[in-house]
Amino acid sequence: MDMHYLKPISNINGMKILSVVGARPNFMKIAPFIRAIEKYNEHAKDSIQHILVHTGQHYDKNMSDTFFETLRIPFPDINLEIGSGSHAEQVGKTMIALEKVFIEQNPDWVVVVGDVNATLAASVTAKKLHIRVAHIEAGLRSRDEKMPEEINRLVTDRLSDLLLTPDKISSRNLRDEGVPERKISFVGNIMIDTLEENRQQAENLVIEKIIKDNSLNNKSKEKFDSFALMTMHRPSNVDKKEILEPIIDFLLNEVSEDQDLIWPIHPRTSAKLRKFGLWDKVVECDNLYLLSPLGYHEMLKLNMSAKIVLTDSGGLQEECTVLGTPCLTLRWNTERPVTLRKYGGVSVLVGNDINKIRKEYQRTINLDRKPDRPELWDGKTADRIVESIVNFE
Ligand code: UD1
């Protein structure tokens, strides 16, 4: 299906869309979608009614509320306040709560985003109630079924009626799995809508102030020159001491010896560092600036200025691609191959083997920025998504 621009359709009868979000990486994907609906409604004869449900999987202010405020996402109509728990607990509780909401709201479509537990819970629950499901960011595959996110993607895509893909590789993955062509719509990457919309505001921030305001180890500096930016939260990297500790030693003994290292830390990772007795040495390391989880603009500003990014986050890999920041991806595989250097992107997979990380770090550290823009990563994806949903037959 080729999407060009948003055309209001006059023959729909007050469509009702219910979107479900749960965790931090969902928020930057839903914000432009909601704005595209508002834009559609300005011209459409029959407007779309939109209901936003937050499952509450992420609940800390700086993992959730901050994003609603800065990305101008309307206050959720419903918050399920599911919170933390094992996977089965999170998914189970979310399904029980969502079933009631879906029956009560009776939407024409449930829209799910990304690959978190809320995505899985919402797609299964909606499907069993015979409600159509649209999946934003469909078709990504890491081929690693040990990743909870891969299970969430596989189930969600198998059940979805409309699969909105960010790139052509993802569309091809779906075709290879036998998904009928009429269900697949290549719309581009909605994360980049958010990036483009917020680029200027991020640009205006001051790095030194970001560090000072968010420091967890009371470190600040008058002027940052070259610095490395780090994020890490995947269970495969942080849940086992024998994997986490060598990474920490590499960061402390090698990266931070070379240059300043800025690390906004995920709650899962700080909990593990404490549990494994590694927290103190991280906090005390001279050139390491440990920060609480940052807001969207703050993170974008740091990414725009970093010499290198080390991360296991998929979203950050994509942002690095468009900004051109050389990136080491601390994973053995990726569901986002377009971000890799071999496909024109900026990132290289280094897993969690220290020799490999070291080798690629040394190769990457002197690379220049090289922005790349995969097809339809143009900031207009949300409009194409609304058009795809409205035109779906
Ligand atoms: C989830 C997503 C992952 C995404 C990541 C981004 C799934 C399967 N995983 O992983 O795809 O990349 O979010 O952040 O859905 N916690 C807090 N405060 C919060 C949220 C979580 O302290 O606001 C703590 C929880 O108590 C838990 C840990 O952080 O101990 C992990 O949270 P959880 O929701 O299980 O998954 P993430 O690791 O964040």
XYZ file of C-alpha atoms and ligand atoms in Angstrom:
432
model
C 0.000 0.000 0.000
C 1.539 3.357 -0.978
C 0.836 6.253 1.352
C 1.502 9.799 0.251
C -0.401 12.322 2.295
C -3.300 12.481 4.652
C -6.712 12.577 2.941
C -9.725 12.832 5.183
C -12.266 10.178 4.263
C -15.879 11.223 4.516
C -17.609 7.859 4.567
C -16.548 6.620 7.983
C -18.996 6.833 10.765
C -17.307 8.296 13.797
C -14.545 5.728 14.157
C -13.360 5.033 17.703
C -9.699 4.194 18.270
C -8.305 3.078 21.600
C -4.510 3.172 21.951
C -2.596 1.335 24.636
C 0.805 2.371 26.005
C 2.736 0.961 28.941
C 6.432 1.713 29.014
C 8.832 4.531 28.213
C 9.609 3.559 24.597
C 5.873 3.617 23.798
C 5.391 7.239 24.730
C 7.486 8.773 21.944
C 5.652 6.575 19.448
C 2.108 7.476 20.507
C 2.604 11.264 20.741
C 2.736 11.948 16.963
C -0.098 9.473 16.331
C -2.419 11.385 18.650
C -1.475 14.656 16.972
C -2.088 13.144 13.528
C -5.606 12.148 14.655
C -6.239 15.713 15.855
C -5.027 17.030 12.495
C -7.238 14.546 10.655
C -10.230 15.621 12.706
C -9.773 19.259 11.653
C -10.738 18.315 8.088
C -12.707 15.100 8.309
C -16.470 14.939 8.077
C -16.668 12.083 10.579
C -14.023 12.581 13.179
C -12.068 9.929 15.006
C -12.680 9.545 18.703
C -9.475 8.615 20.506
C -9.102 6.987 23.916
C -5.667 6.629 25.516
C -5.003 3.840 28.001
C -1.760 3.708 30.039
C -1.167 0.294 31.604
C 1.223 1.811 34.163
C 4.048 -0.704 33.536
C 6.423 2.261 33.856
C 5.269 4.510 36.667
C 8.167 6.613 38.019
C 7.817 10.293 37.173
C 10.994 10.265 35.106
C 10.063 7.034 33.285
C 6.518 8.135 32.487
C 4.904 11.484 33.469
C 7.819 13.572 32.203
C 7.308 12.146 28.718
C 3.595 12.917 28.757
C 4.403 16.513 29.680
C 7.278 17.209 27.293
C 5.833 15.329 24.329
C 2.427 16.950 24.895
C 0.604 13.644 25.181
C -2.883 14.163 26.616
C -3.420 12.813 30.119
C -4.412 9.129 29.707
C -8.177 8.611 29.775
C -7.567 5.437 31.757
C -4.534 4.371 33.850
C -4.497 0.715 34.869
C -1.598 1.167 37.326
C -0.259 -2.344 36.743
C 3.292 -1.536 37.896
C 6.184 -3.987 38.194
C 6.121 -7.749 38.384
C 7.217 -10.859 36.552
C 6.276 -11.079 32.884
C 3.301 -13.327 33.561
C 2.115 -11.050 36.345
C 2.419 -7.914 34.223
C 0.765 -9.447 31.163
C -1.916 -11.266 33.157
C -2.929 -8.262 35.231
C -2.932 -6.046 32.139
C -5.160 -8.448 30.209
C -7.677 -8.718 33.041
C -7.894 -4.943 33.346
C -7.944 -4.297 29.591
C -10.736 -6.768 28.954
C -13.071 -4.677 31.098
C -11.953 -1.472 29.404
C -12.376 -2.875 25.890
C -15.859 -4.246 26.642
C -16.904 -0.933 28.156
C -15.361 1.265 25.463
C -16.116 -1.016 22.508
C -13.622 0.606 20.098
C -13.432 -0.090 16.346
C -9.657 -0.404 16.604
C -7.115 -1.067 19.306
C -3.754 0.459 18.399
C -0.640 -1.018 20.003
C 2.946 0.190 19.668
C 6.355 -1.418 19.906
C 7.129 -4.624 21.730
C 6.585 -4.226 25.458
C 4.361 -6.361 27.695
C 1.464 -3.911 27.261
C 1.643 -4.469 23.478
C 1.225 -8.217 23.857
C -1.496 -7.997 26.515
C -3.558 -5.521 24.490
C -3.345 -7.360 21.181
C -4.372 -10.743 22.628
C -7.220 -9.235 24.651
C -8.572 -7.154 21.767
C -8.421 -10.031 19.320
C -10.409 -12.329 21.610
C -13.100 -9.661 21.742
C -13.090 -9.467 17.917
C -11.745 -5.928 17.922
C -9.400 -4.976 15.094
C -5.775 -4.490 16.078
C -3.273 -2.168 14.386
C 0.394 -2.562 15.330
C 2.713 0.416 14.987
C 6.318 -0.797 14.481
C 5.336 -4.193 13.091
C 7.663 -6.701 11.454
C 10.809 -6.121 13.512
C 12.603 -9.404 14.174
C 15.738 -10.093 16.187
C 15.317 -13.889 15.688
C 16.204 -14.209 19.367
C 13.330 -15.831 21.191
C 15.131 -15.413 24.499
C 14.236 -11.717 24.330
C 10.843 -11.028 25.902
C 10.317 -8.308 23.302
C 10.698 -10.815 20.439
C 7.895 -12.973 21.869
C 5.756 -9.852 22.197
C 6.455 -8.926 18.566
C 5.751 -12.388 17.181
C 2.413 -12.758 18.962
C 1.291 -9.206 18.285
C 2.105 -9.402 14.576
C 0.457 -12.793 14.203
C -2.785 -11.373 15.614
C -2.817 -7.854 14.170
C -5.166 -6.915 11.333
C -3.031 -4.002 10.183
C 0.760 -4.180 10.379
C 2.391 -0.755 10.105
C 6.066 -1.257 9.320
C 8.959 1.191 9.840
C 11.153 -0.108 7.001
C 11.105 -2.446 4.039
C 13.088 -5.152 5.828
C 10.251 -5.408 8.357
C 7.650 -5.639 5.584
C 9.687 -8.438 4.027
C 9.889 -10.282 7.358
C 6.105 -10.283 7.520
C 5.704 -11.492 3.932
C 8.174 -14.287 4.659
C 5.968 -15.329 7.580
C 2.958 -15.516 5.249
C 1.202 -12.309 6.305
C -1.174 -11.299 3.469
C -0.126 -8.197 1.536
C -3.331 -6.274 2.338
C -2.457 -6.311 6.037
C 1.012 -4.786 5.561
C 1.473 -1.040 5.291
C 4.969 0.436 5.036
C 4.604 3.799 6.757
C 8.103 4.644 8.053
C 9.432 5.170 11.559
C 7.164 7.116 13.892
C 10.038 7.675 16.388
C 11.533 10.002 13.842
C 8.351 12.124 13.779
C 9.012 12.780 17.460
C 12.702 13.419 16.885
C 12.063 15.977 14.151
C 9.334 17.694 16.141
C 11.609 18.081 19.164
C 14.985 18.675 17.545
C 14.985 22.443 18.007
C 13.931 22.361 21.627
C 16.635 19.815 22.404
C 19.221 21.876 20.531
C 18.564 24.823 22.848
C 19.451 22.922 26.038
C 22.815 23.241 27.786
C 24.710 20.001 28.433
C 26.350 21.182 31.649
C 22.955 22.055 33.106
C 21.479 18.682 32.133
C 24.316 16.957 33.980
C 24.085 19.184 37.037
C 20.297 18.885 37.330
C 20.177 15.095 36.990
C 23.364 13.924 38.669
C 23.147 10.875 40.922
C 26.768 11.112 42.030
C 27.052 14.844 42.596
C 29.396 15.477 39.715
C 29.266 18.378 37.335
C 31.680 20.264 35.138
C 31.971 23.724 33.630
C 32.459 22.530 30.068
C 32.128 19.122 28.427
C 34.158 18.523 25.286
C 34.331 14.999 24.003
C 32.144 12.520 25.865
C 30.733 9.028 25.512
C 27.032 8.422 26.234
C 25.889 5.147 27.718
C 22.537 3.430 28.392
C 21.884 -0.186 29.337
C 18.834 -2.014 30.660
C 18.397 -5.364 28.840
C 18.037 -8.323 31.199
C 20.672 -10.147 29.079
C 23.241 -7.467 30.019
C 22.297 -6.441 33.526
C 20.629 -9.365 35.284
C 23.775 -11.519 35.781
C 26.775 -10.330 37.761
C 29.250 -12.290 35.603
C 28.074 -10.347 32.530
C 27.476 -6.950 34.114
C 30.724 -6.699 36.075
C 33.163 -6.977 33.126
C 31.135 -4.348 31.242
C 31.345 -2.048 34.265
C 35.100 -2.635 34.531
C 35.543 -1.793 30.841
C 33.570 1.426 31.270
C 35.420 2.441 34.413
C 38.953 1.411 33.457
C 38.980 2.126 29.739
C 36.195 4.393 28.435
C 36.251 6.841 31.339
C 40.062 6.957 31.160
C 39.753 8.198 27.557
C 36.968 10.704 27.943
C 34.035 11.715 30.103
C 31.318 9.100 30.275
C 27.699 10.168 30.780
C 25.291 7.457 31.899
C 21.564 8.036 32.526
C 20.704 4.859 34.368
C 17.560 2.707 34.046
C 15.890 1.614 37.344
C 16.449 -2.055 36.502
C 20.201 -1.437 36.114
C 20.650 0.633 39.258
C 18.826 -2.067 41.244
C 21.175 -4.739 39.845
C 24.335 -2.686 40.480
C 23.284 -2.330 44.091
C 22.393 -6.009 44.399
C 25.778 -7.109 42.992
C 27.776 -4.666 45.161
C 28.961 -2.658 42.131
C 27.144 0.596 42.847
C 29.859 2.282 44.923
C 32.636 1.885 42.393
C 30.406 3.280 39.634
C 29.370 6.263 41.720
C 32.955 7.009 42.743
C 34.562 6.728 39.292
C 36.230 10.037 38.401
C 35.033 10.799 34.891
C 31.708 9.008 35.101
C 28.616 11.201 35.313
C 25.809 9.013 36.569
C 22.344 10.487 35.942
C 18.764 9.597 36.726
C 16.669 8.599 33.657
C 16.446 11.707 31.455
C 13.593 13.434 29.717
C 13.255 13.178 25.936
C 14.828 16.537 25.083
C 17.749 16.067 27.462
C 18.568 12.661 26.005
C 18.308 13.983 22.469
C 20.644 16.875 23.255
C 23.266 14.501 24.681
C 22.936 12.230 21.655
C 23.421 15.213 19.306
C 26.688 16.076 21.031
C 28.175 12.683 22.016
C 31.341 11.384 20.371
C 30.063 7.833 20.698
C 26.984 6.076 22.100
C 27.129 2.695 23.825
C 23.651 1.248 24.264
C 21.399 -1.789 24.254
C 18.301 0.290 23.452
C 16.614 -0.139 20.084
C 15.137 3.362 20.063
C 18.481 4.995 20.733
C 20.028 3.014 17.870
C 17.423 4.573 15.562
C 17.975 8.089 16.881
C 21.748 7.678 16.457
C 21.128 6.726 12.819
C 19.296 9.938 11.983
C 21.637 12.110 14.072
C 24.705 10.293 12.753
C 26.211 9.470 16.162
C 28.630 6.507 15.962
C 27.046 3.751 18.060
C 28.103 0.484 19.659
C 25.072 -1.730 20.226
C 25.640 -3.957 23.257
C 23.689 -6.867 21.783
C 24.402 -9.903 19.614
C 21.478 -9.242 17.305
C 19.114 -6.448 16.417
C 15.537 -6.241 15.221
C 16.540 -2.956 13.565
C 19.141 -3.897 10.914
C 18.663 -0.633 8.971
C 20.532 1.092 11.796
C 23.666 -1.004 11.218
C 26.696 0.347 9.356
C 26.469 -2.449 6.845
C 23.029 -1.145 5.809
C 24.127 2.499 5.751
C 23.437 3.265 9.434
C 25.861 4.132 12.229
C 25.770 1.203 14.596
C 27.728 -2.001 15.039
C 26.756 -5.042 17.118
C 29.262 -5.820 19.874
C 27.278 -8.104 22.208
C 28.667 -8.238 25.726
C 32.086 -9.740 24.991
C 34.676 -7.304 26.275
C 37.293 -8.050 23.595
C 34.776 -7.333 20.869
C 33.506 -4.217 22.629
C 37.087 -2.960 23.074
C 38.057 -3.612 19.442
C 34.993 -1.857 18.027
C 35.248 0.955 20.576
C 38.769 1.740 19.402
C 37.701 1.598 15.754
C 34.639 3.744 16.332
C 35.947 6.409 18.658
C 37.443 8.536 15.920
C 34.660 8.214 13.374
C 32.853 11.365 12.269
C 29.115 11.840 12.507
C 27.347 10.387 9.485
C 23.607 11.014 9.524
C 21.485 8.561 7.555
C 17.801 8.667 6.699
C 16.235 5.340 5.784
C 13.229 5.531 3.439
C 10.156 7.231 4.998
C 11.993 8.203 8.178
C 10.816 11.654 7.240
C 8.780 12.866 10.202
C 5.443 12.169 8.458
C 4.826 8.592 9.506
C 1.932 9.340 11.880
C -0.146 10.884 9.084
C 0.402 7.781 6.973
C -0.667 5.599 9.898
C -3.958 7.443 10.352
C -4.587 7.204 6.627
C -3.859 3.459 6.656
C -6.276 2.827 9.505
C -9.036 4.948 8.027
C -8.670 3.302 4.605
C -8.418 -0.269 5.859
C -11.049 -2.555 4.403
C 10.636 -2.446 29.457
C 10.350 -3.183 28.159
C 11.514 -3.008 27.180
C 11.877 -1.551 27.015
C 12.134 -0.930 28.385
C 12.464 0.540 28.270
C 8.987 -5.259 28.288
C 9.044 -6.729 28.158
N 10.172 -4.613 28.343
O 11.721 -3.102 30.111
O 11.131 -3.550 25.921
O 13.033 -1.428 26.203
O 10.966 -1.100 29.194
O 12.590 1.151 29.498
O 7.900 -4.708 28.359
N 10.941 0.231 37.298
C 10.978 1.342 38.098
N 10.278 2.433 37.680
C 9.567 2.455 36.524
C 9.558 1.315 35.727
C 10.256 0.213 36.108
O 11.591 1.354 39.151
O 8.945 3.483 36.224
C 11.683 -0.970 37.700
C 10.724 -2.134 37.923
O 10.337 -2.193 39.234
C 11.552 -3.323 37.507
C 12.523 -2.768 36.509
O 12.522 -1.360 36.644
O 12.248 -3.858 38.569
C 12.194 -3.185 35.107
O 10.925 -2.706 34.697
P 10.021 -3.567 33.684
O 8.757 -2.840 33.442
O 9.949 -4.966 34.146
O 10.799 -3.659 32.320
P 12.013 -2.864 31.667
O 13.270 -3.569 32.007
O 11.916 -1.393 31.970
